């Protein structure tokens, strides 16, 4: 898909939005690799909120008076949405016996995976509020830089898995290292991940494109993204062939007897990893971490939770943002990583969003748009509301003011100081050029957005990866169509 020429000079980004679910990974099937966080050492300080599969209603408020494992009581089915069911009681038990705690939230499991939901109303407070505590002992962590350090260190001295980890490229192979550690945990007797792995998505439930077939990659209708994924698939396969050949010891061979097993582990590592800075005693290190239960939080561009490292207890805290009002049944979300376009979200997590505020459309021309006209969108020019708000573009919280026109105001180049602003006729011609380029982009796709939507609606049995690929191309087309609408309104209602 040729969306931009070799000399890109202009781009439009899509509008901000609410919450987005990630199918088949990380909590809801999207829990996969996570955003990078850096948190203060003060357990009472509010960390920077930077960071979207489902579980059942089970109240897990832990209090001193509460009986042990209160979550094991039968859940109230009537409290759950029809498509979501309470998580298996063992999901809570395996963590509670190892000091994991959750307060005021319940895990639910639905057709797209796990999610975390509020079990009661939470009034806004001046300080962040803890809803989960996960001890270091339950995690799988490896330092991002040499020397490789693991907390907890579950690899015995001299075990050949360390040699495999040590052979990776320190700059680029973080996911391969974490996948090796992940597979080793499954093989270690009595390890927590042997139990927790039962609740992770299998290969047929993941949306990671690492698991996609060639036919499914073609459904992306994005040659560049498909080529990138093929390269990642070859990289993982070559790593497996190099380290899991017939001559390796059984203790290594049984970790991943076939390449599909290893590639699945890499997809879990990519989509569920949380990159953050943690302090262990006097040691402060940046680490790649697999954190159980926290990986069940879905992604949102406007999250209500964030992660904080409580160093004195070697504990990860999931906290509600200060001043955040939560209603019973609201989904608890985090921001996996800000600033990523949909192609990068697909590459890392296996999902895309029609309301990604960072997605862009690249234009090849030298069209210039008068900035002062865009200022009217912000009501700076004193225009009445009907001139800058279009109800046709408002749906599910996605308003015109917060959408494509504001995005255009951020990203389109404007006349420079000292130049005379173009007259309206010149601006209209410029807008027409942008619209024509948008039409050309849409014409290059083999299908239309309506055809994509009909295909999705008529293919309920499609694989996770195929569905993710079709949604990606649909979201791309919807963005282009919205930009065309915004430019149309710009010239007809705002331009003066």
Short mmCIF file of C-alpha atoms in Angstrom, two decimals:
data_model
loop_
_atom_site.label_atom_id
_atom_site.label_comp_id
_atom_site.label_asym_id
_atom_site.label_seq_id
_atom_site.Cartn_x
_atom_site.Cartn_y
_atom_site.Cartn_z
CA UNK A 1 0.00 0.00 0.00
CA UNK A 2 1.65 3.20 -1.12
CA UNK A 3 0.47 5.71 1.41
CA UNK A 4 3.34 8.14 1.10
CA UNK A 5 5.89 9.19 -1.45
CA UNK A 6 9.62 9.21 -0.93
CA UNK A 7 9.58 12.87 0.01
CA UNK A 8 7.00 13.17 2.74
CA UNK A 9 6.39 16.68 3.91
CA UNK A 10 2.95 16.62 5.52
CA UNK A 11 0.96 14.29 7.70
CA UNK A 12 -2.31 14.13 9.60
CA UNK A 13 -2.76 12.20 12.81
CA UNK A 14 -5.98 10.71 14.02
CA UNK A 15 -7.95 11.81 17.00
CA UNK A 16 -7.46 10.82 20.62
CA UNK A 17 -9.80 8.32 22.10
CA UNK A 18 -11.02 6.31 24.90
CA UNK A 19 -10.24 2.73 25.61
CA UNK A 20 -8.98 0.02 23.38
CA UNK A 21 -8.95 -3.71 23.92
CA UNK A 22 -6.27 -6.00 22.90
CA UNK A 23 -7.46 -9.31 21.68
CA UNK A 24 -5.83 -12.53 22.66
CA UNK A 25 -2.95 -10.94 24.51
CA UNK A 26 -2.03 -9.44 27.80
CA UNK A 27 -5.03 -9.52 29.97
CA UNK A 28 -7.48 -9.42 27.26
CA UNK A 29 -5.52 -11.10 24.74
CA UNK A 30 -3.55 -8.04 24.28
CA UNK A 31 -1.56 -8.14 27.34
CA UNK A 32 1.67 -8.54 25.67
CA UNK A 33 4.66 -6.36 25.66
CA UNK A 34 4.14 -3.30 27.68
CA UNK A 35 5.16 0.25 27.76
CA UNK A 36 8.29 1.48 29.33
CA UNK A 37 7.99 2.94 32.80
CA UNK A 38 10.28 4.68 35.16
CA UNK A 39 9.04 5.04 38.69
CA UNK A 40 10.24 6.76 41.81
CA UNK A 41 11.46 4.80 44.80
CA UNK A 42 9.03 6.44 47.17
CA UNK A 43 6.16 4.07 47.68
CA UNK A 44 3.86 6.97 48.50
CA UNK A 45 4.69 9.04 45.45
CA UNK A 46 2.46 9.11 42.39
CA UNK A 47 4.21 7.58 39.44
CA UNK A 48 3.92 9.03 35.99
CA UNK A 49 0.89 7.61 34.27
CA UNK A 50 2.33 6.29 31.05
CA UNK A 51 1.51 2.97 30.10
CA UNK A 52 -5.09 -2.25 27.11
CA UNK A 53 -7.98 -9.57 28.33
CA UNK A 54 -11.01 -10.37 30.63
CA UNK A 55 -11.87 -12.08 33.97
CA UNK A 56 -14.85 -12.86 36.10
CA UNK A 57 -16.51 -10.97 38.87
CA UNK A 58 -14.87 -12.02 42.06
CA UNK A 59 -14.31 -9.54 44.79
CA UNK A 60 -10.78 -9.65 46.01
CA UNK A 61 -10.73 -6.94 48.63
CA UNK A 62 -8.22 -8.20 51.15
CA UNK A 63 -8.63 -6.94 54.70
CA UNK A 64 -7.23 -8.05 58.02
CA UNK A 65 -10.64 -9.40 59.02
CA UNK A 66 -11.32 -11.17 55.74
CA UNK A 67 -11.23 -14.95 55.77
CA UNK A 68 -8.45 -16.59 53.76
CA UNK A 69 -9.11 -16.70 50.04
CA UNK A 70 -12.40 -14.78 50.07
CA UNK A 71 -12.31 -14.97 46.28
CA UNK A 72 -12.95 -18.67 46.34
CA UNK A 73 -16.58 -18.05 47.24
CA UNK A 74 -18.93 -18.59 44.28
CA UNK A 75 -19.19 -15.39 42.21
CA UNK A 76 -22.49 -13.68 41.58
CA UNK A 77 -23.17 -14.50 37.98
CA UNK A 78 -25.84 -11.84 37.68
CA UNK A 79 -23.19 -9.14 38.22
CA UNK A 80 -21.31 -10.13 35.07
CA UNK A 81 -22.02 -8.94 31.55
CA UNK A 82 -23.38 -11.76 29.44
CA UNK A 83 -20.18 -12.17 27.41
CA UNK A 84 -17.92 -12.14 30.49
CA UNK A 85 -17.70 -14.87 33.10
CA UNK A 86 -15.95 -15.08 36.45
CA UNK A 87 -12.39 -16.34 36.32
CA UNK A 88 -11.64 -19.80 37.62
CA UNK A 89 -11.15 -19.62 41.42
CA UNK A 90 -7.73 -21.21 40.95
CA UNK A 91 -6.69 -18.08 39.09
CA UNK A 92 -6.88 -16.20 42.38
CA UNK A 93 -5.73 -18.98 44.66
CA UNK A 94 -2.39 -19.63 42.99
CA UNK A 95 -1.48 -15.98 43.50
CA UNK A 96 -2.98 -15.48 46.95
CA UNK A 97 -1.00 -18.33 48.48
CA UNK A 98 2.11 -16.52 47.20
CA UNK A 99 1.22 -13.08 48.62
CA UNK A 100 -0.35 -11.51 45.53
CA UNK A 101 -3.18 -9.20 46.62
CA UNK A 102 -5.90 -7.26 44.81
CA UNK A 103 -8.34 -4.75 46.25
CA UNK A 104 -11.66 -3.58 44.87
CA UNK A 105 -11.26 -5.26 41.49
CA UNK A 106 -12.45 -8.45 39.88
CA UNK A 107 -11.06 -10.45 36.99
CA UNK A 108 -13.35 -11.53 34.18
CA UNK A 109 -12.83 -13.79 31.21
CA UNK A 110 -14.57 -13.26 27.89
CA UNK A 111 -14.28 -14.29 24.26
CA UNK A 112 -11.25 -12.04 23.77
CA UNK A 113 -9.36 -12.98 26.92
CA UNK A 114 -9.04 -11.52 30.40
CA UNK A 115 -9.79 -8.08 31.80
CA UNK A 116 -9.81 -6.33 35.16
CA UNK A 117 -12.93 -4.53 36.37
CA UNK A 118 -13.86 -2.44 39.39
CA UNK A 119 -15.98 -4.34 41.91
CA UNK A 120 -17.14 -1.14 43.62
CA UNK A 121 -17.34 2.62 43.11
CA UNK A 122 -14.14 4.56 43.80
CA UNK A 123 -14.41 8.24 44.63
CA UNK A 124 -11.59 10.51 43.40
CA UNK A 125 -8.79 10.99 45.91
CA UNK A 126 -5.84 13.36 46.02
CA UNK A 127 -3.46 10.40 46.15
CA UNK A 128 -3.21 7.34 43.94
CA UNK A 129 -4.89 4.21 45.27
CA UNK A 130 -3.45 0.67 45.18
CA UNK A 131 -5.60 -2.01 43.57
CA UNK A 132 -2.98 -4.76 43.12
CA UNK A 133 0.24 -5.85 44.79
CA UNK A 134 2.41 -8.40 43.01
CA UNK A 135 5.62 -9.56 44.76
CA UNK A 136 8.90 -9.92 42.90
CA UNK A 137 8.95 -13.66 43.63
CA UNK A 138 6.09 -14.22 41.14
CA UNK A 139 7.75 -12.35 38.28
CA UNK A 140 10.20 -13.26 35.56
CA UNK A 141 12.75 -10.49 35.09
CA UNK A 142 15.99 -10.02 33.19
CA UNK A 143 18.13 -6.90 33.07
CA UNK A 144 18.10 -4.95 29.81
CA UNK A 145 21.89 -4.60 29.78
CA UNK A 146 24.92 -6.74 30.57
CA UNK A 147 25.67 -8.36 32.91
CA UNK A 148 22.45 -10.38 32.70
CA UNK A 149 20.76 -10.44 36.09
CA UNK A 150 17.57 -12.27 37.01
CA UNK A 151 15.18 -11.54 39.86
CA UNK A 152 14.30 -13.99 41.18
CA UNK A 153 17.31 -15.95 39.93
CA UNK A 154 15.78 -19.29 39.00
CA UNK A 155 18.57 -20.41 36.65
CA UNK A 156 21.06 -22.81 38.33
CA UNK A 157 24.77 -22.20 37.91
CA UNK A 158 26.05 -23.84 34.74
CA UNK A 159 22.64 -24.46 33.16
CA UNK A 160 22.94 -24.30 29.34
CA UNK A 161 19.93 -21.98 29.04
CA UNK A 162 22.17 -19.20 30.35
CA UNK A 163 24.61 -19.79 27.49
CA UNK A 164 21.74 -19.42 25.03
CA UNK A 165 20.62 -16.19 26.70
CA UNK A 166 24.20 -14.94 26.74
CA UNK A 167 24.52 -15.53 22.98
CA UNK A 168 21.79 -13.00 22.16
CA UNK A 169 22.45 -9.50 20.87
CA UNK A 170 22.32 -7.18 23.93
CA UNK A 171 20.85 -4.34 21.88
CA UNK A 172 18.04 -6.07 19.99
CA UNK A 173 17.20 -9.53 21.35
CA UNK A 174 15.40 -8.69 24.59
CA UNK A 175 12.33 -10.68 23.51
CA UNK A 176 14.39 -13.80 22.71
CA UNK A 177 16.04 -13.67 26.13
CA UNK A 178 12.73 -13.23 27.91
CA UNK A 179 11.19 -16.08 25.89
CA UNK A 180 14.03 -18.39 26.99
CA UNK A 181 13.50 -17.46 30.62
CA UNK A 182 9.74 -17.91 30.19
CA UNK A 183 10.14 -21.43 28.76
CA UNK A 184 12.63 -22.36 31.47
CA UNK A 185 10.12 -21.34 34.16
CA UNK A 186 7.61 -23.80 32.67
CA UNK A 187 10.18 -26.57 33.06
CA UNK A 188 11.18 -25.74 36.64
CA UNK A 189 9.35 -27.95 39.12
CA UNK A 190 7.10 -26.03 41.50
CA UNK A 191 7.50 -22.73 39.66
CA UNK A 192 4.50 -20.39 39.78
CA UNK A 193 4.44 -20.01 35.99
CA UNK A 194 3.64 -23.69 35.56
CA UNK A 195 0.27 -22.84 37.10
CA UNK A 196 -0.18 -19.34 35.72
CA UNK A 197 0.58 -20.57 32.20
CA UNK A 198 -2.81 -22.32 32.18
CA UNK A 199 -4.44 -18.88 32.03
CA UNK A 200 -2.26 -17.46 29.24
CA UNK A 201 -3.56 -17.47 25.66
CA UNK A 202 -2.50 -20.43 23.57
CA UNK A 203 -1.09 -20.14 20.06
CA UNK A 204 -4.59 -20.22 18.55
CA UNK A 205 -5.78 -17.48 20.93
CA UNK A 206 -2.96 -14.98 20.41
CA UNK A 207 -3.22 -12.06 18.02
CA UNK A 208 0.55 -11.69 17.62
CA UNK A 209 1.49 -11.56 13.95
CA UNK A 210 4.49 -13.76 14.73
CA UNK A 211 1.95 -16.58 14.63
CA UNK A 212 0.29 -15.41 11.41
CA UNK A 213 0.44 -17.39 8.17
CA UNK A 214 1.56 -15.88 4.87
CA UNK A 215 -2.07 -15.66 3.74
CA UNK A 216 -2.99 -13.75 6.90
CA UNK A 217 -0.10 -11.32 6.45
CA UNK A 218 -1.39 -10.51 2.98
CA UNK A 219 -4.72 -9.55 4.56
CA UNK A 220 -2.97 -6.63 6.24
CA UNK A 221 -2.87 -4.87 2.87
CA UNK A 222 0.34 -3.25 4.11
CA UNK A 223 3.43 -4.55 2.32
CA UNK A 224 5.88 -2.84 4.67
CA UNK A 225 4.31 -4.25 7.84
CA UNK A 226 4.00 -7.71 6.32
CA UNK A 227 7.68 -7.64 5.33
CA UNK A 228 8.69 -6.59 8.85
CA UNK A 229 6.71 -9.44 10.39
CA UNK A 230 8.25 -11.96 8.00
CA UNK A 231 11.66 -10.78 9.12
CA UNK A 232 10.72 -11.26 12.78
CA UNK A 233 9.37 -14.73 12.07
CA UNK A 234 12.64 -15.71 10.31
CA UNK A 235 14.66 -14.27 13.18
CA UNK A 236 12.80 -16.35 15.77
CA UNK A 237 12.98 -19.49 13.62
CA UNK A 238 16.71 -19.12 12.99
CA UNK A 239 17.34 -18.62 16.72
CA UNK A 240 15.42 -21.81 17.49
CA UNK A 241 17.27 -23.78 14.80
CA UNK A 242 20.61 -22.56 16.15
CA UNK A 243 19.94 -23.45 19.79
CA UNK A 244 17.44 -26.34 19.62
CA UNK A 245 19.21 -28.63 17.16
CA UNK A 246 19.31 -32.39 17.64
CA UNK A 247 22.58 -32.28 19.54
CA UNK A 248 21.39 -30.16 22.47
CA UNK A 249 20.85 -31.71 25.93
CA UNK A 250 17.37 -32.96 26.75
CA UNK A 251 17.03 -30.27 29.45
CA UNK A 252 17.13 -27.73 26.63
CA UNK A 253 15.34 -29.72 23.93
CA UNK A 254 12.22 -30.25 26.07
CA UNK A 255 11.76 -26.49 26.56
CA UNK A 256 10.76 -26.04 22.90
CA UNK A 257 10.63 -29.30 20.95
CA UNK A 258 9.27 -27.51 17.88
CA UNK A 259 9.68 -23.97 16.50
CA UNK A 260 5.99 -23.21 17.00
CA UNK A 261 6.46 -23.54 20.75
CA UNK A 262 9.37 -21.11 20.76
CA UNK A 263 7.68 -18.56 18.49
CA UNK A 264 4.63 -18.67 20.78
CA UNK A 265 6.89 -17.90 23.74
CA UNK A 266 8.41 -14.96 21.87
CA UNK A 267 4.92 -13.63 21.10
CA UNK A 268 4.02 -13.83 24.80
CA UNK A 269 7.26 -12.07 25.72
CA UNK A 270 6.64 -9.26 23.24
CA UNK A 271 2.99 -8.69 24.05
CA UNK A 272 3.14 -9.07 27.83
CA UNK A 273 6.50 -7.62 28.73
CA UNK A 274 6.58 -4.60 31.01
CA UNK A 275 9.77 -2.56 30.74
CA UNK A 276 10.46 -0.64 33.90
CA UNK A 277 13.11 0.50 36.31
CA UNK A 278 13.21 -1.32 39.62
CA UNK A 279 15.30 -1.07 42.74
CA UNK A 280 16.51 -4.11 44.64
CA UNK A 281 18.36 -2.92 47.74
CA UNK A 282 21.01 -0.52 46.49
CA UNK A 283 20.81 -1.84 42.92
CA UNK A 284 18.75 0.12 40.42
CA UNK A 285 18.28 -1.55 37.05
CA UNK A 286 16.14 -1.34 33.93
CA UNK A 287 14.52 -4.69 33.36
CA UNK A 288 12.24 -6.60 30.99
CA UNK A 289 9.58 -8.17 33.17
CA UNK A 290 6.72 -10.63 32.91
CA UNK A 291 4.40 -9.72 35.77
CA UNK A 292 1.42 -12.01 36.43
CA UNK A 293 -2.00 -10.45 37.02
CA UNK A 294 -0.72 -7.01 36.01
CA UNK A 295 -0.51 -8.36 32.46
CA UNK A 296 -4.29 -8.82 32.49
CA UNK A 297 -4.86 -5.07 32.29
CA UNK A 298 -5.97 -3.97 28.84
CA UNK A 299 -4.71 -0.95 26.94
CA UNK A 300 -6.29 2.49 26.79
CA UNK A 301 -5.09 5.80 25.38
CA UNK A 302 -6.77 7.40 28.40
CA UNK A 303 -5.93 4.88 31.16
CA UNK A 304 -7.19 5.01 34.71
CA UNK A 305 -4.27 3.07 36.24
CA UNK A 306 -0.47 3.01 36.23
CA UNK A 307 2.40 0.90 37.60
CA UNK A 308 4.62 1.78 40.56
CA UNK A 309 7.60 -0.10 42.01
CA UNK A 310 7.55 -0.25 45.83
CA UNK A 311 11.21 -0.95 46.43
CA UNK A 312 11.14 -1.53 50.18
CA UNK A 313 8.87 -4.56 49.70
CA UNK A 314 10.14 -5.54 46.23
CA UNK A 315 6.57 -5.25 45.01
CA UNK A 316 4.84 -3.96 41.90
CA UNK A 317 1.78 -1.86 42.63
CA UNK A 318 -1.05 -1.25 40.19
CA UNK A 319 -2.55 2.09 41.20
CA UNK A 320 -5.59 4.15 40.24
CA UNK A 321 -4.70 7.66 39.09
CA UNK A 322 -5.11 10.40 41.65
CA UNK A 323 -8.40 12.23 41.14
CA UNK A 324 -9.83 9.38 39.05
CA UNK A 325 -13.50 8.50 39.57
CA UNK A 326 -14.22 4.82 39.01
CA UNK A 327 -17.67 3.26 38.81
CA UNK A 328 -18.45 -0.35 39.60
CA UNK A 329 -17.98 -2.38 36.43
CA UNK A 330 -15.53 0.04 34.81
CA UNK A 331 -12.55 -1.65 33.20
CA UNK A 332 -9.16 -0.90 34.71
CA UNK A 333 -6.66 0.00 32.00
CA UNK A 334 -3.10 1.17 31.46
CA UNK A 335 -1.31 2.77 28.52
CA UNK A 336 1.01 0.18 27.01
CA UNK A 337 3.17 2.69 25.22
CA UNK A 338 2.42 6.19 23.98
CA UNK A 339 3.48 7.57 20.62
CA UNK A 340 3.06 4.32 18.66
CA UNK A 341 1.25 4.28 15.33
CA UNK A 342 -1.08 1.39 14.53
CA UNK A 343 1.55 -0.44 12.47
CA UNK A 344 3.84 -0.51 15.52
CA UNK A 345 1.01 -1.62 17.81
CA UNK A 346 0.32 -4.47 15.40
CA UNK A 347 3.98 -5.41 15.24
CA UNK A 348 4.44 -5.48 19.01
CA UNK A 349 1.04 -6.32 20.49
CA UNK A 350 -1.11 -7.64 17.66
CA UNK A 351 -3.87 -5.02 17.75
CA UNK A 352 -4.72 -1.64 16.25
CA UNK A 353 -7.22 1.10 17.06
CA UNK A 354 -9.46 3.34 14.95
CA UNK A 355 -8.93 6.10 17.51
CA UNK A 356 -5.18 5.97 17.96
CA UNK A 357 -4.12 9.62 18.47
CA UNK A 358 -0.64 8.84 17.15
CA UNK A 359 -1.63 7.28 13.84
CA UNK A 360 -0.66 9.33 10.78
CA UNK A 361 -1.35 9.81 7.12
CA UNK A 362 1.61 10.97 5.07
CA UNK A 363 1.05 13.37 2.21
CA UNK A 364 3.51 13.85 -0.60
CA UNK A 365 2.59 17.32 -1.89
CA UNK A 366 3.60 20.80 -0.82
CA UNK A 367 0.12 21.93 0.15
CA UNK A 368 0.15 24.60 2.83
CA UNK A 369 -2.80 25.31 5.09
CA UNK A 370 -3.48 28.64 6.79
CA UNK A 371 -2.96 28.16 10.54
CA UNK A 372 -5.34 30.91 11.59
CA UNK A 373 -8.22 29.01 10.05
CA UNK A 374 -7.37 26.00 12.18
CA UNK A 375 -7.31 28.20 15.27
CA UNK A 376 -11.05 28.60 14.87
CA UNK A 377 -11.30 24.93 15.82
CA UNK A 378 -10.14 25.94 19.30
CA UNK A 379 -12.67 28.83 19.34
CA UNK A 380 -9.78 31.32 19.34
CA UNK A 381 -11.32 33.16 16.44
CA UNK A 382 -14.59 33.53 18.33
CA UNK A 383 -16.68 31.47 15.95
CA UNK A 384 -19.90 29.98 17.35
CA UNK A 385 -19.82 26.31 18.27
CA UNK A 386 -21.63 25.05 15.20
CA UNK A 387 -18.75 26.18 13.02
CA UNK A 388 -16.19 23.90 14.60
CA UNK A 389 -18.18 20.99 15.95
CA UNK A 390 -19.73 18.42 13.65
CA UNK A 391 -22.12 15.94 15.23
CA UNK A 392 -21.71 13.56 12.26
CA UNK A 393 -18.17 12.84 13.39
CA UNK A 394 -19.19 12.31 17.00
CA UNK A 395 -19.63 8.72 18.07
CA UNK A 396 -18.84 6.92 21.29
CA UNK A 397 -16.95 9.85 22.73
CA UNK A 398 -15.02 10.45 19.52
CA UNK A 399 -15.84 14.12 18.91
CA UNK A 400 -14.96 16.30 15.98
CA UNK A 401 -13.19 18.83 18.21
CA UNK A 402 -10.97 16.10 19.65
CA UNK A 403 -10.49 14.48 16.31
CA UNK A 404 -9.11 14.89 12.85
CA UNK A 405 -9.28 18.67 12.59
CA UNK A 406 -7.41 19.16 15.85
CA UNK A 407 -4.94 16.58 14.60
CA UNK A 408 -4.55 18.55 11.40
CA UNK A 409 -3.95 21.71 13.41
CA UNK A 410 -1.09 19.94 15.19
CA UNK A 411 0.62 18.43 12.19
CA UNK A 412 0.06 20.31 8.96
CA UNK A 413 2.80 22.85 8.14
CA UNK A 414 1.63 26.46 7.97
CA UNK A 415 2.73 29.75 6.43
CA UNK A 416 5.83 31.06 8.13
CA UNK A 417 6.33 34.37 9.89
CA UNK A 418 6.57 37.20 7.43
CA UNK A 419 4.59 35.44 4.72
CA UNK A 420 1.17 36.58 3.67
CA UNK A 421 -1.54 34.03 4.50
CA UNK A 422 -3.00 32.44 1.38
CA UNK A 423 -6.34 33.73 0.21
CA UNK A 424 -9.40 31.45 0.68
CA UNK A 425 -9.40 30.33 -2.95
CA UNK A 426 -5.80 29.12 -2.63
CA UNK A 427 -6.60 27.31 0.62
CA UNK A 428 -9.59 25.59 -0.94
CA UNK A 429 -7.42 24.39 -3.79
CA UNK A 430 -4.89 23.07 -1.27
CA UNK A 431 -7.60 21.21 0.62
CA UNK A 432 -8.85 19.70 -2.62
CA UNK A 433 -5.36 18.42 -3.35
CA UNK A 434 -5.21 16.72 0.04
CA UNK A 435 -8.62 15.17 -0.48
CA UNK A 436 -7.62 13.89 -3.92
CA UNK A 437 -4.53 12.26 -2.45
CA UNK A 438 -6.70 10.63 0.22
CA UNK A 439 -8.96 9.24 -2.53
CA UNK A 440 -5.91 7.90 -4.33
CA UNK A 441 -4.74 6.16 -1.16
CA UNK A 442 -8.14 4.50 -0.71
CA UNK A 443 -8.20 3.45 -4.37
CA UNK A 444 -4.93 1.57 -3.91
CA UNK A 445 -6.52 -0.80 -1.39
CA UNK A 446 -8.08 -3.91 -2.98
CA UNK A 447 -11.12 -3.60 -0.67
CA UNK A 448 -13.18 -0.79 0.82
CA UNK A 449 -13.86 -0.13 4.51
CA UNK A 450 -17.46 -1.33 4.09
CA UNK A 451 -16.29 -4.56 2.51
CA UNK A 452 -13.81 -5.07 5.35
CA UNK A 453 -16.51 -4.52 7.95
CA UNK A 454 -18.88 -6.93 6.18
CA UNK A 455 -16.11 -9.53 6.02
CA UNK A 456 -15.45 -9.18 9.75
CA UNK A 457 -19.14 -9.42 10.58
CA UNK A 458 -19.57 -12.52 8.42
CA UNK A 459 -16.45 -14.32 9.70
CA UNK A 460 -17.05 -15.03 13.39
CA UNK A 461 -14.86 -18.15 13.19
CA UNK A 462 -11.84 -16.36 11.74
CA UNK A 463 -8.52 -16.93 13.52
CA UNK A 464 -7.27 -14.30 15.95
CA UNK A 465 -4.44 -13.26 13.68
CA UNK A 466 -6.68 -13.02 10.60
CA UNK A 467 -9.20 -10.91 12.49
CA UNK A 468 -6.44 -8.62 13.78
CA UNK A 469 -5.10 -8.19 10.23
CA UNK A 470 -8.51 -7.28 8.82
CA UNK A 471 -9.15 -4.82 11.63
CA UNK A 472 -5.82 -3.15 10.99
CA UNK A 473 -6.58 -2.42 7.33
CA UNK A 474 -10.12 -1.31 8.26
CA UNK A 475 -8.82 1.15 10.83
CA UNK A 476 -6.40 2.58 8.30
CA UNK A 477 -9.16 3.25 5.80
CA UNK A 478 -11.46 4.75 8.44
CA UNK A 479 -8.73 7.24 9.36
CA UNK A 480 -8.29 8.33 5.75
CA UNK A 481 -12.05 8.69 5.32
CA UNK A 482 -12.30 10.75 8.48
CA UNK A 483 -9.54 13.08 7.33
CA UNK A 484 -11.45 13.59 4.10
CA UNK A 485 -14.55 14.52 6.09
CA UNK A 486 -12.57 16.90 8.26
CA UNK A 487 -11.05 18.64 5.25
CA UNK A 488 -14.48 18.93 3.69
CA UNK A 489 -15.86 20.62 6.79
CA UNK A 490 -12.76 22.78 7.01
CA UNK A 491 -13.28 24.35 3.61
CA UNK A 492 -17.06 24.62 3.84
CA UNK A 493 -17.60 25.78 7.42
CA UNK A 494 -14.33 27.08 8.83
CA UNK A 495 -12.39 28.57 5.94
CA UNK A 496 -12.76 32.33 5.63
#
